[in-house]
CSV table of C-alpha atoms and ligand atoms in Angstrom, one decimal:
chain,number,residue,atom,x,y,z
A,6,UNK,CA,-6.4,3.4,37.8
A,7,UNK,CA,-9.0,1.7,35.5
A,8,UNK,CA,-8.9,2.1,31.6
A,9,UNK,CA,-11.4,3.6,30.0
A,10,UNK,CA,-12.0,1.4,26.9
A,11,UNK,CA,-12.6,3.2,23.6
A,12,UNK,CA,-15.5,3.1,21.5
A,13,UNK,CA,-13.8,2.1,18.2
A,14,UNK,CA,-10.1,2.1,17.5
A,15,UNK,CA,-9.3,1.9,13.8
A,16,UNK,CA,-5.7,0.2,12.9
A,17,UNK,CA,-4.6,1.5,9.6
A,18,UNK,CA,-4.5,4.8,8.1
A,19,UNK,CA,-5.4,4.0,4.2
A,20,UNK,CA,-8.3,5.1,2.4
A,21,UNK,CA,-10.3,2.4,4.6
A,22,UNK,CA,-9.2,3.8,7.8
A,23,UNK,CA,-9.2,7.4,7.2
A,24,UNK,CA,-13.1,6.5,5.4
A,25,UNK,CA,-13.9,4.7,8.9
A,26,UNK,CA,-12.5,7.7,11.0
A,27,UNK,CA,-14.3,10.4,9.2
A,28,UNK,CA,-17.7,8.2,9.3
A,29,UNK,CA,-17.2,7.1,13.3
A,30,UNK,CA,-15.9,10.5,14.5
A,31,UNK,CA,-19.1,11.9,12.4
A,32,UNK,CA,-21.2,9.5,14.7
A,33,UNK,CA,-19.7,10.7,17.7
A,34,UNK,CA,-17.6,7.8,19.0
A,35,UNK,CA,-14.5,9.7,19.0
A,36,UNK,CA,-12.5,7.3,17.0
A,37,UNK,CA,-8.8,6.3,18.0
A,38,UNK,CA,-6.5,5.6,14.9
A,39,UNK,CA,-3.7,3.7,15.3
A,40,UNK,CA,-2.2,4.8,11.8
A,41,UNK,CA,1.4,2.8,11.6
A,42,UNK,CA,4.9,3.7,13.4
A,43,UNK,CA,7.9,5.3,11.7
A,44,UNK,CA,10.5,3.2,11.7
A,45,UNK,CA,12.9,1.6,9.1
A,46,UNK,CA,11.5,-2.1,9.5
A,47,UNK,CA,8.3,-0.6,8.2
A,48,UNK,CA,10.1,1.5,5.4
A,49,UNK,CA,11.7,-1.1,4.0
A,50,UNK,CA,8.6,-3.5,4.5
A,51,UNK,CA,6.1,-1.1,2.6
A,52,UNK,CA,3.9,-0.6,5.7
A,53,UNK,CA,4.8,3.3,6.6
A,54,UNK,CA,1.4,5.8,7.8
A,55,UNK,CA,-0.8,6.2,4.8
A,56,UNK,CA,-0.3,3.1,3.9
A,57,UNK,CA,0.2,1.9,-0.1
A,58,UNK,CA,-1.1,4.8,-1.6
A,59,UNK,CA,1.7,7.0,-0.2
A,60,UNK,CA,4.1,4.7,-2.4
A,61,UNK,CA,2.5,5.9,-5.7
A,62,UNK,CA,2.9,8.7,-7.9
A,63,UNK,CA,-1.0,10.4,-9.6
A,64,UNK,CA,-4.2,9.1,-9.0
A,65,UNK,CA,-6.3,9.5,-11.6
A,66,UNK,CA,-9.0,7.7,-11.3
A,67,UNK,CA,-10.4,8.3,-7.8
A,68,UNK,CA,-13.5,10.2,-8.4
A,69,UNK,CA,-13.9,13.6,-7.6
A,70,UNK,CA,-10.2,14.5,-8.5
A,71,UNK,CA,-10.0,15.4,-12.0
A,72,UNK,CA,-6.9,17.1,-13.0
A,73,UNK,CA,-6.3,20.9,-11.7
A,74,UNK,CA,-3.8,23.0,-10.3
A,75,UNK,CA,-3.9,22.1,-6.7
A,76,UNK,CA,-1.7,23.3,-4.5
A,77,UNK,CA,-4.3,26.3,-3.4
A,78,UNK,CA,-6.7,23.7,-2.3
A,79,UNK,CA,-3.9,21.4,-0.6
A,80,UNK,CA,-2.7,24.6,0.8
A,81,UNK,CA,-5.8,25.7,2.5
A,82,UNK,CA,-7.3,22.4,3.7
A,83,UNK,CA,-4.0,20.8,5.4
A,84,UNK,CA,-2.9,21.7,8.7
A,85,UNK,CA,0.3,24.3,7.7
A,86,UNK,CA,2.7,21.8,10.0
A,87,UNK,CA,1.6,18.7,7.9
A,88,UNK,CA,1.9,20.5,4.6
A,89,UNK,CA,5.1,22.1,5.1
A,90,UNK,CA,6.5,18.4,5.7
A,91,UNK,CA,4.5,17.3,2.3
A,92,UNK,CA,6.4,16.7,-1.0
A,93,UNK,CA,5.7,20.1,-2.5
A,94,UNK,CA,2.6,20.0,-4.6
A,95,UNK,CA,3.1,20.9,-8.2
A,96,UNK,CA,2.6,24.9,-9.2
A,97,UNK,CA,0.9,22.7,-12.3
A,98,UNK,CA,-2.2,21.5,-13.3
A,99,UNK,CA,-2.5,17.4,-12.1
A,100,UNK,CA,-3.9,14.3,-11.2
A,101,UNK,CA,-3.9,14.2,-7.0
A,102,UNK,CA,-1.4,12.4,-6.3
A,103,UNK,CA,-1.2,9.7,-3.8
A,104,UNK,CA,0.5,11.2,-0.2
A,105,UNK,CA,-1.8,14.5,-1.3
A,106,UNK,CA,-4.7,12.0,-1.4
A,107,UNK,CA,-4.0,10.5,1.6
A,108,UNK,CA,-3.1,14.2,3.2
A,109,UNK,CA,-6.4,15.3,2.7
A,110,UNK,CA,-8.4,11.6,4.0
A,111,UNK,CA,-6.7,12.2,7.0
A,112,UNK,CA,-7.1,16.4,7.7
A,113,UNK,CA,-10.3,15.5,7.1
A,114,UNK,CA,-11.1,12.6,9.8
A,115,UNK,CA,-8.9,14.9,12.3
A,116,UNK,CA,-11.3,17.9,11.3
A,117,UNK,CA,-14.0,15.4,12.9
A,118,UNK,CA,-12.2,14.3,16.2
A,119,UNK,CA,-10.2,11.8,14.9
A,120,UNK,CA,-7.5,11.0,17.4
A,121,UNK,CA,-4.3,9.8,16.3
A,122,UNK,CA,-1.3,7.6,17.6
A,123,UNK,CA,1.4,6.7,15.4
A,124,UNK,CA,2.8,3.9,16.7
A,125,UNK,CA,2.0,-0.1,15.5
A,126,UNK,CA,-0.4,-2.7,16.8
A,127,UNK,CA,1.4,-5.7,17.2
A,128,UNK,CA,-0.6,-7.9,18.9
A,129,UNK,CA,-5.0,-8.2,19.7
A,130,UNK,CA,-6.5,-10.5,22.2
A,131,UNK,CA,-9.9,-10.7,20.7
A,132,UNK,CA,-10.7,-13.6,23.1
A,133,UNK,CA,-11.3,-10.8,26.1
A,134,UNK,CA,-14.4,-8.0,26.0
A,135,UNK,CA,-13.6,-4.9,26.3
A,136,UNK,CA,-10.5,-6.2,23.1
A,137,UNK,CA,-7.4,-5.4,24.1
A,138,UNK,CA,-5.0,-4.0,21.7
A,139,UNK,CA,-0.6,-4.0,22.2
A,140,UNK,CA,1.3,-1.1,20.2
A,141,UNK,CA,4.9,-1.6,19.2
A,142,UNK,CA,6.1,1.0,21.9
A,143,UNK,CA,4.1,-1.7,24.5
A,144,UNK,CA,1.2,0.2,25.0
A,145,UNK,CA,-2.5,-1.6,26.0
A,146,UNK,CA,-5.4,0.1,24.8
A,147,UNK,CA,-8.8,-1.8,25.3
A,148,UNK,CA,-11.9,-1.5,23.0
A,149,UNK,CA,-15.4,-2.1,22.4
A,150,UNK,CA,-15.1,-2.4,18.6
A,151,UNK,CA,-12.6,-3.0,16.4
A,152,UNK,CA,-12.0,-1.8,12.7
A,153,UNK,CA,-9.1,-3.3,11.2
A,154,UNK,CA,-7.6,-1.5,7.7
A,155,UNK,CA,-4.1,-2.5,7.9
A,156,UNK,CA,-4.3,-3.2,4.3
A,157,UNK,CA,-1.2,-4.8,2.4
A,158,UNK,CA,2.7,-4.5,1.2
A,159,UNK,CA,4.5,-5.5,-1.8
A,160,UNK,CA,6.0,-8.7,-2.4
A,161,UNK,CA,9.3,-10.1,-3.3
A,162,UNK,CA,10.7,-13.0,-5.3
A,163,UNK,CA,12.3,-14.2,-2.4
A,164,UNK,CA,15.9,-15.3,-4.0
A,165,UNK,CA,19.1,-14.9,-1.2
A,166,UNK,CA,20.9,-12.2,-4.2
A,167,UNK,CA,18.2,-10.3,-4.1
A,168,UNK,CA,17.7,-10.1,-0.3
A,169,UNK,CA,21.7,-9.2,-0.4
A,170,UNK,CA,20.8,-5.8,-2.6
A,171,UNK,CA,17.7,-4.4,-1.1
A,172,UNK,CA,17.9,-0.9,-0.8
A,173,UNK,CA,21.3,-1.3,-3.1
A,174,UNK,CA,19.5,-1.5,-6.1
A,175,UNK,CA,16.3,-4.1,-5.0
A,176,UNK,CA,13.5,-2.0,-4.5
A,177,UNK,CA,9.7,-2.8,-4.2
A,178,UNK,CA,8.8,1.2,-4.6
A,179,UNK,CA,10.0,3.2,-7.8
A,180,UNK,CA,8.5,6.3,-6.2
A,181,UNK,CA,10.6,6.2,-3.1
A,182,UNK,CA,13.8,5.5,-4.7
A,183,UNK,CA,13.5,5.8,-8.2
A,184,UNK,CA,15.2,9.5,-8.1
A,185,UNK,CA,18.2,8.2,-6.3
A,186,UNK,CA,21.1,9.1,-8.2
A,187,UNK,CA,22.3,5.3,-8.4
A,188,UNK,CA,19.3,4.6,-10.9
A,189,UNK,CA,19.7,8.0,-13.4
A,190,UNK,CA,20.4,7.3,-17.0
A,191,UNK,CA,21.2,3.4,-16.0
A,192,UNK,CA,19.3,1.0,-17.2
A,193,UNK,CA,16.4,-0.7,-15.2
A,194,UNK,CA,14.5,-3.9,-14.7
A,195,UNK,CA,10.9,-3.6,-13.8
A,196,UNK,CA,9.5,-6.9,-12.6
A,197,UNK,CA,5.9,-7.8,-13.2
A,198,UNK,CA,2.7,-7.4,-15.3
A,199,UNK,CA,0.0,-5.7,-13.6
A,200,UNK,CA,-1.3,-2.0,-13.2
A,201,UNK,CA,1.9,-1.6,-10.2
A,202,UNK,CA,4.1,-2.8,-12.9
A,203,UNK,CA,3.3,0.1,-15.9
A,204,UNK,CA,3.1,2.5,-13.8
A,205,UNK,CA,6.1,2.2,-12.4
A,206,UNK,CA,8.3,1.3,-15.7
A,207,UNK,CA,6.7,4.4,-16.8
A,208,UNK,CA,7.6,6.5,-13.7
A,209,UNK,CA,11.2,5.1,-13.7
A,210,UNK,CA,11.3,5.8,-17.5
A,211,UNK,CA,11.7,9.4,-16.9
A,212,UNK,CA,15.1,8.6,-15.0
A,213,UNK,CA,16.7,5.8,-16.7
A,214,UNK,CA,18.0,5.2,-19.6
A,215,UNK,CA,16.4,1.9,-20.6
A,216,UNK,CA,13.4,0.1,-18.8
A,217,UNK,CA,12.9,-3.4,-19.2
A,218,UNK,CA,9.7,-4.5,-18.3
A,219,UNK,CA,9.9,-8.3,-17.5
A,220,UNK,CA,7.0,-10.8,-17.5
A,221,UNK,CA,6.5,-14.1,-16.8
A,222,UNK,CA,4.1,-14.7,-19.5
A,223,UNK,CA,2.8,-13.0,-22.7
A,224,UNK,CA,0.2,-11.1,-22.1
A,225,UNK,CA,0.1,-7.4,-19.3
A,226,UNK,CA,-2.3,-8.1,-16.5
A,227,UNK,CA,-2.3,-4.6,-16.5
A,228,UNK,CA,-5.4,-1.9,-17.4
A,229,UNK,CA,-5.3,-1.2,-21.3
A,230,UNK,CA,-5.0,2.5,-20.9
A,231,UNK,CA,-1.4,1.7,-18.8
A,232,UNK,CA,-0.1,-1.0,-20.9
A,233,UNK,CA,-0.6,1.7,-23.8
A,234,UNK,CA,1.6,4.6,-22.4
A,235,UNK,CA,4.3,1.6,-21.8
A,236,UNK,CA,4.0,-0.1,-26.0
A,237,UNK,CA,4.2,4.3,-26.2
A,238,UNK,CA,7.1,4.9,-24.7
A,239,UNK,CA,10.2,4.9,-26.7
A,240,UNK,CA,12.5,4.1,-23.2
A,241,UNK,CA,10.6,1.2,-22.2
A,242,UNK,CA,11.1,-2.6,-23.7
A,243,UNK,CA,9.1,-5.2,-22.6
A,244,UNK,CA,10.4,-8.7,-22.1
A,245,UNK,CA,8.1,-11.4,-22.5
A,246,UNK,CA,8.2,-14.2,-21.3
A,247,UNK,CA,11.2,-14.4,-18.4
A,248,UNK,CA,11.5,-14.1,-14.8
A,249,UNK,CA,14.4,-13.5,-12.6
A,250,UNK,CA,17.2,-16.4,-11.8
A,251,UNK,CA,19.3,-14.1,-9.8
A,252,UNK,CA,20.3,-10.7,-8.9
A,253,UNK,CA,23.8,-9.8,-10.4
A,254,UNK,CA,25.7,-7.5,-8.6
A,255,UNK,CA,28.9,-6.9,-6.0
A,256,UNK,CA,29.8,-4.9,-2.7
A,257,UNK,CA,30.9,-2.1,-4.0
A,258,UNK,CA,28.6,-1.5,-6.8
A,259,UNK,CA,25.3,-3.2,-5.7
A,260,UNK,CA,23.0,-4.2,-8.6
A,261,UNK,CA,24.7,-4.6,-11.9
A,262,UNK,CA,22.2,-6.7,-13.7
A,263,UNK,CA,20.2,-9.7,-13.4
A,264,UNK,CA,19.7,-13.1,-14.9
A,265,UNK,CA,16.4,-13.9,-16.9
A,266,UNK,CA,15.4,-17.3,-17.5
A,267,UNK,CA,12.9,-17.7,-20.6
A,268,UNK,CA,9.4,-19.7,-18.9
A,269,UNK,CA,9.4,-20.8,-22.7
A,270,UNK,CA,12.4,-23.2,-22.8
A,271,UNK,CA,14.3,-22.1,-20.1
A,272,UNK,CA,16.8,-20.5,-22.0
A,273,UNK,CA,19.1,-18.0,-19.4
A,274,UNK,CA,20.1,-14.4,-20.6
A,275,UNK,CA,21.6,-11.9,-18.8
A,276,UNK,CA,20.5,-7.8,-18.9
A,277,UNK,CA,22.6,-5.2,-17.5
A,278,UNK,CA,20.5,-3.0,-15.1
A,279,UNK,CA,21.3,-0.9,-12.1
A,280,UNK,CA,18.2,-1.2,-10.4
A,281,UNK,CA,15.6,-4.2,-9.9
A,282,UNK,CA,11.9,-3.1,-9.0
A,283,UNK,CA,9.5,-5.5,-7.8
A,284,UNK,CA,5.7,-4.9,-8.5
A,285,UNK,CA,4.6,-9.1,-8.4
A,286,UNK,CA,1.1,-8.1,-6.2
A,287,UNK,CA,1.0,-8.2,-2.3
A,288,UNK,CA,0.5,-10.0,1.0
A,289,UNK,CA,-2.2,-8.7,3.7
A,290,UNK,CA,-0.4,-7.4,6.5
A,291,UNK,CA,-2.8,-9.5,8.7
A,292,UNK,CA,0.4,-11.2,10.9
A,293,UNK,CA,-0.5,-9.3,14.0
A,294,UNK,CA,-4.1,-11.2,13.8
A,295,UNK,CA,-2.5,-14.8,14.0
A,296,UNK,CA,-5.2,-16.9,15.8
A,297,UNK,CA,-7.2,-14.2,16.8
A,298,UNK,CA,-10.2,-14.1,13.9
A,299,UNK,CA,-10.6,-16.8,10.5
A,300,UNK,CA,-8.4,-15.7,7.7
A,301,UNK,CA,-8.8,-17.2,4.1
A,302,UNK,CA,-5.7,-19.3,2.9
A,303,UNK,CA,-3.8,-16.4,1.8
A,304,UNK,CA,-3.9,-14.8,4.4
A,305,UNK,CA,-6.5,-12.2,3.7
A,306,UNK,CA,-9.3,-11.8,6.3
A,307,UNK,CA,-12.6,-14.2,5.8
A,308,UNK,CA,-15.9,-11.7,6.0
A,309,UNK,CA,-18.6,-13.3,7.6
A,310,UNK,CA,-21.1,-12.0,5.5
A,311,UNK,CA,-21.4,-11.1,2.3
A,312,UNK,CA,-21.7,-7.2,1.7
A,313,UNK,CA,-20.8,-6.7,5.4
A,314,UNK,CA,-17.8,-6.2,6.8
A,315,UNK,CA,-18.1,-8.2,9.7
A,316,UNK,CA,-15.3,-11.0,10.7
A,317,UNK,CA,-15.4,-14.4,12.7
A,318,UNK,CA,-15.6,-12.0,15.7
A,319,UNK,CA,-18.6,-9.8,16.8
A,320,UNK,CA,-17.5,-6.5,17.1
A,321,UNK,CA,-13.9,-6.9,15.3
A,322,UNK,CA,-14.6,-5.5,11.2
A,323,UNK,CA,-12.5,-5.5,8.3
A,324,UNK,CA,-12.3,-2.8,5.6
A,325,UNK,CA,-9.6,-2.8,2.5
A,326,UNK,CA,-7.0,-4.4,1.3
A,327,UNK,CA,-6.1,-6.4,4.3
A,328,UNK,CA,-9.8,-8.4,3.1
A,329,UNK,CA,-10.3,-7.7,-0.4
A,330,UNK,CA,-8.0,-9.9,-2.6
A,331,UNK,CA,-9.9,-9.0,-5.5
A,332,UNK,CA,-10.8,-5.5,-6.2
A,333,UNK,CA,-8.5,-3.6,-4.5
A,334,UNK,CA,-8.7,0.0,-5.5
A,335,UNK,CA,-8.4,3.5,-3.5
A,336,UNK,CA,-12.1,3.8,-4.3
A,337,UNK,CA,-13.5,0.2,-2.8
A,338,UNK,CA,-11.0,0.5,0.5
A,339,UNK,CA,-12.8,4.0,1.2
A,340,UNK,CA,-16.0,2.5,0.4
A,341,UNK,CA,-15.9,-0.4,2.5
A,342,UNK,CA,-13.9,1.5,5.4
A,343,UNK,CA,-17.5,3.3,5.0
A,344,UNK,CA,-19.5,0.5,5.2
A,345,UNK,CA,-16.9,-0.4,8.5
A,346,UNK,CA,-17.8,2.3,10.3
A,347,UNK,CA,-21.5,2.1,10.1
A,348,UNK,CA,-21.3,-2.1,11.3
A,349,UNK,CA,-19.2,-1.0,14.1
A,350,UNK,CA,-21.8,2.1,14.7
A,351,UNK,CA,-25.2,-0.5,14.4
A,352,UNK,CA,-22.7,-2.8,16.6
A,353,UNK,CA,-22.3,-0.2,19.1
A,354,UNK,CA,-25.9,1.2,19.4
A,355,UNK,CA,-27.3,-2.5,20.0
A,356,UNK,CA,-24.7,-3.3,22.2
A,357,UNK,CA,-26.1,-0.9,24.4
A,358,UNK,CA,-29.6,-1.2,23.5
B,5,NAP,P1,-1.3,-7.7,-9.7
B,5,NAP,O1,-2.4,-7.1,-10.6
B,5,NAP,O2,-1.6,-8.8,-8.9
B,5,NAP,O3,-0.2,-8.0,-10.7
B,5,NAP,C1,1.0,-8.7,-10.3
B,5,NAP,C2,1.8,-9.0,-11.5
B,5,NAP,O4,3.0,-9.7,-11.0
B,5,NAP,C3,1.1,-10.0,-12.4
B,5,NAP,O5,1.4,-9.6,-13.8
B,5,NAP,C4,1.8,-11.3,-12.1
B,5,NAP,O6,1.9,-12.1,-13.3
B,5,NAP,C5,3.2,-10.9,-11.7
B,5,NAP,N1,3.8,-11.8,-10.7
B,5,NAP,C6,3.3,-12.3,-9.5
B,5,NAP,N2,4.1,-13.1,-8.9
B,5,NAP,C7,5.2,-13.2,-9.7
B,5,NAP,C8,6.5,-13.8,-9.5
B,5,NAP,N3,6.8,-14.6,-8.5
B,5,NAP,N4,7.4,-13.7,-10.5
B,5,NAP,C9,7.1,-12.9,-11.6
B,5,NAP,N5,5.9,-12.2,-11.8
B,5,NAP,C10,5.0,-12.3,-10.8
B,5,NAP,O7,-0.7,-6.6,-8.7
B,5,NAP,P2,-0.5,-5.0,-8.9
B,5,NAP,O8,0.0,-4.6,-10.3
B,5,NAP,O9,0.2,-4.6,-7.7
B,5,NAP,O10,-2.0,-4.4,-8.8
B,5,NAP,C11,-2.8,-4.7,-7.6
B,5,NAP,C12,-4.1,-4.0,-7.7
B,5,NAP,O11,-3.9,-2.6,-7.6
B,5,NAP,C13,-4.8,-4.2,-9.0
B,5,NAP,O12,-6.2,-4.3,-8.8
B,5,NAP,C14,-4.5,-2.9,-9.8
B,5,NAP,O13,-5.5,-2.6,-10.8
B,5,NAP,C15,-4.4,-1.9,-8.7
B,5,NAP,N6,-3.5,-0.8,-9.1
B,5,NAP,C16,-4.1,0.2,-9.8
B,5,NAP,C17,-3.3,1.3,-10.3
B,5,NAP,C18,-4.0,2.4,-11.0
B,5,NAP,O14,-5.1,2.3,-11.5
B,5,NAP,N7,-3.3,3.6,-11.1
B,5,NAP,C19,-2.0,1.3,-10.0
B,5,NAP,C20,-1.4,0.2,-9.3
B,5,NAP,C21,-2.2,-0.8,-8.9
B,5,NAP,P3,0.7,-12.8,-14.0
B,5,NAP,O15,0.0,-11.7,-14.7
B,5,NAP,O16,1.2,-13.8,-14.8
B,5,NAP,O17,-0.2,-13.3,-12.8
C-alpha cells in the first residue's frame, strides 16, 4: 500500500508547536503533531508532552493572561476527558499556570484539525523527498514539510554522586517533586542564578524549611522582580559564590547534604539539605537531528535566514527553544512557531505552484 505523505508534521508540543498547529490546521494542511511519548526516560529527562512549560508553576507574563479566577474558562474550553486528568485549577483568582497554558494551546490547535500522536521521533532522513520521519514505537511517517519545536530540557552538573540520587533527592524540576514528602520542612539546595533558579527557591520555600539558593558568582542572572521575592523571603538564603563538589548522601536516606566549594578561594563547606534542585539553563533536545540539518556549536539549530525560520534544509523549519539560545520565553516560541507555520505554508503553496 503506498503512504500518503503529510502536508506538515510538527514534532513538539510547546508553545511553538501548538502556535504552528493552530496556524497550519487554520491553513488547511491538516497538521500531524508528534507531541512526545510518555515514558519514564522522558520524565526523568525533562522532555514529557507539553514540553518545559508543563514543569513550571504561574505564568505571569504571557500576554493576555492577567490574573483571574479561572477554572470556569479552563472548564468550558478543555475537552472534559483532558481536564478531568488536569491538576485541579485553583477555585482562586491566578496567574495561568503552565500545564493550563499548555491545556488550552493545544484544545485549541485540536479545535482546528490538529491531529495528534503521542509517541517520539527518534530519527529523520531529511536527505529523501517526501522526509521521512521514525517514532519511538518504530513507526515511518513521510512528509512534505517539516516543523521542528522540540525545544529543550534542563541540565545537570554532571558529578557520579549526583547521578547516584536522582529522583532520591536530585531533581531538575521543583514542581514535579517539590511536594514529595521527603523534601517538607527539610532543608533545600537550589542550584543556579537565573529566572529557573528564583522561581523555584521560591516555589520550594513554601515546603522546606530553609532554601539555600547557591551561585557560582555574585550577582542573580535572574529578572529583578524574581530576585526581589527571593532577598523578600524570610526562608530563602542565598549563597554567593559556591558551586557543588559533591552530593552527600547514603542508600537508605538518599540526599543528606552537599558539599560547596567557594569559586573565591576554594574554600569547601558543607550544608545539610534533603533535596538538590538543578536550574543551571538547558541543552536543545536536537539529538534526533544528528547529521541531518546544520546545528550551531551548542547544539541549537542554525536558521538560515535571519527573521525566518528556515534551516540548512528547504522545507525542514525550526521554531522555539530547540533554535533560540537567546530569548527563550513562552511568548517568542509561540511567536516564531507562528512565523513556522506560515514558511512551511509559502513553502507548500510554491511547491506546488
Ligand atoms: P539561565 O538564565 O541560563 O540561568 C542559568 C543559571 O545557572 C545562571 O545563573 C548560571 O550562572 C547558572 N549555571 C549554569 N551552569 C552552571 C554550572 N555548571 N554550575 C553552577 N551554576 C551554573 O537559565 P534559566 O534560569 O533556566 O532561564 C532560561 C530562560 O527562561 C531565561 O530566558 C529566563 O528568563 C526564562 N525563564 C523565565 C521565567 C519567568 O519569567 N517566569 C521562569 C524561568 C525561566 P551564571 O549566571 O554565572 O551564568
Amino acid at each position: 500500500m503506498d503512504v500518503v505523505a503529510e502536508n506538515v508534521v510538527i514534532i513538539g508540543s510547546g508553545p511553538a508547536g501548538w502556535a504552528s498547529a493552530i496556524y497550519t490546521a487554520r491553513a488547511n494542511l491538516q497538521p500531524l503533531v508528534f507531541e512526545g511519548a510518555v515514558t519514564e526516560e522522558n520524565r526523568q529527562a525533562g522532555t514529557l508532552p507539553l514540553g518545559q512549560l508543563a514543569l513550571t508553576t504561574e505564568v505571569e507574563n504571557y500576554p493576555g493572561f492577567p490574573a483571574g479566577v479561572l477554572k470556569p474558562f479552563l472548564e468550558s474550553a478543555i475537552d472534559p476527558q483532558r481536564f478531568a486528568m488536569m491538576a485541579p485549577p485553583s477555585e482562586e483568582k491566578h496567574a495561568v499556570t503552565g500545564p493550563e497554558l499548555m491545556e488550552l494551546m493545544r484544545q485549541q490547535a485540536v479545535n482546528f484539525g490538529t491531529r495528534i500522536i503521542t509517541d517520539d521521533i527518534v530519527s529523520v532522513d531529511f536527505q529523501r523527498t517526501p522526509f521521512q520521519l521514525t517514532s519511538r514505537e518504530g513507526n515511518t511517517t513521510e512528509a512534505h514539510a517539516v516543523i521542528i519545536a522540540t525545544g529543550a530540557r534542563a541540565n545537570y552538573l554532571g558529578l557520579p554522586s549526583e547521578d547516584r540520587f536522582k529522583n532520591r533527592g536530585v531533581s531538575a524540576c521543583a514542581v514535579c517533586d517539590g511536594a514529595l514528602p521527603r523534601f517538607r520542612n527539610r532543608p533545600l539546595v537550589v542550584i543556579g542564578g537565573g529566572d529557573s533558579a528564583v522561581e523555584e527557591a521560591t516555589y520550594l520555600a513554601k515546603f522546606a524549611s530553609i532554601v539555600y539558593l547557591v551561585h557560582r558568582r555574585d550577582e542573580l542572572r535572574a529578572s529583578k522582580i524574581m530576585q526581589q521575592r527571593v532577598f523578600n523571603n524570610p526562608k530563602i538564603e542565598v549563597v554567593w559564590n559556591h558551586v557543588v563538589d559533591e552530593v552527600l548522601g547514603n542508600d537508605e536516606d538518599g540526599v543528606t547534604g552537599v558539599r560547596l566549594r567557594s569559586t573565591v578561594d576554594d574554600s569547601t563547606r558543607e550544608l545539610e539539605a534533603s533535596g538538590m534542585f538543578l536550574a543551571i539553563g538547558h541543552t536543545p533536545n536536537t539529538a534526533f537531528l544528528q547529521g541531518q540539518l546544520e546545528l550551531q556549536d551548542n547544539g541549537y539549530i542554525k536558521l538560515a535566514t535571519p527573521f525566518r525560520t528556515n534551516t540548512s534544509v528547504e522545507g525542514v523549519f525550526a521554531a522555539g527553544d530547540v533554535a533560540d539560545d537567546y530569548y527563550r520565553q513562552a511568548i517568542t516560541a509561540a511567536g516564531s512557531g507562528c512565523m513556522a507555520a506560515l514558511d512551511a505554508e509559502r513553502y507548500l503553496a510554491a511547491r506546488e505552484g
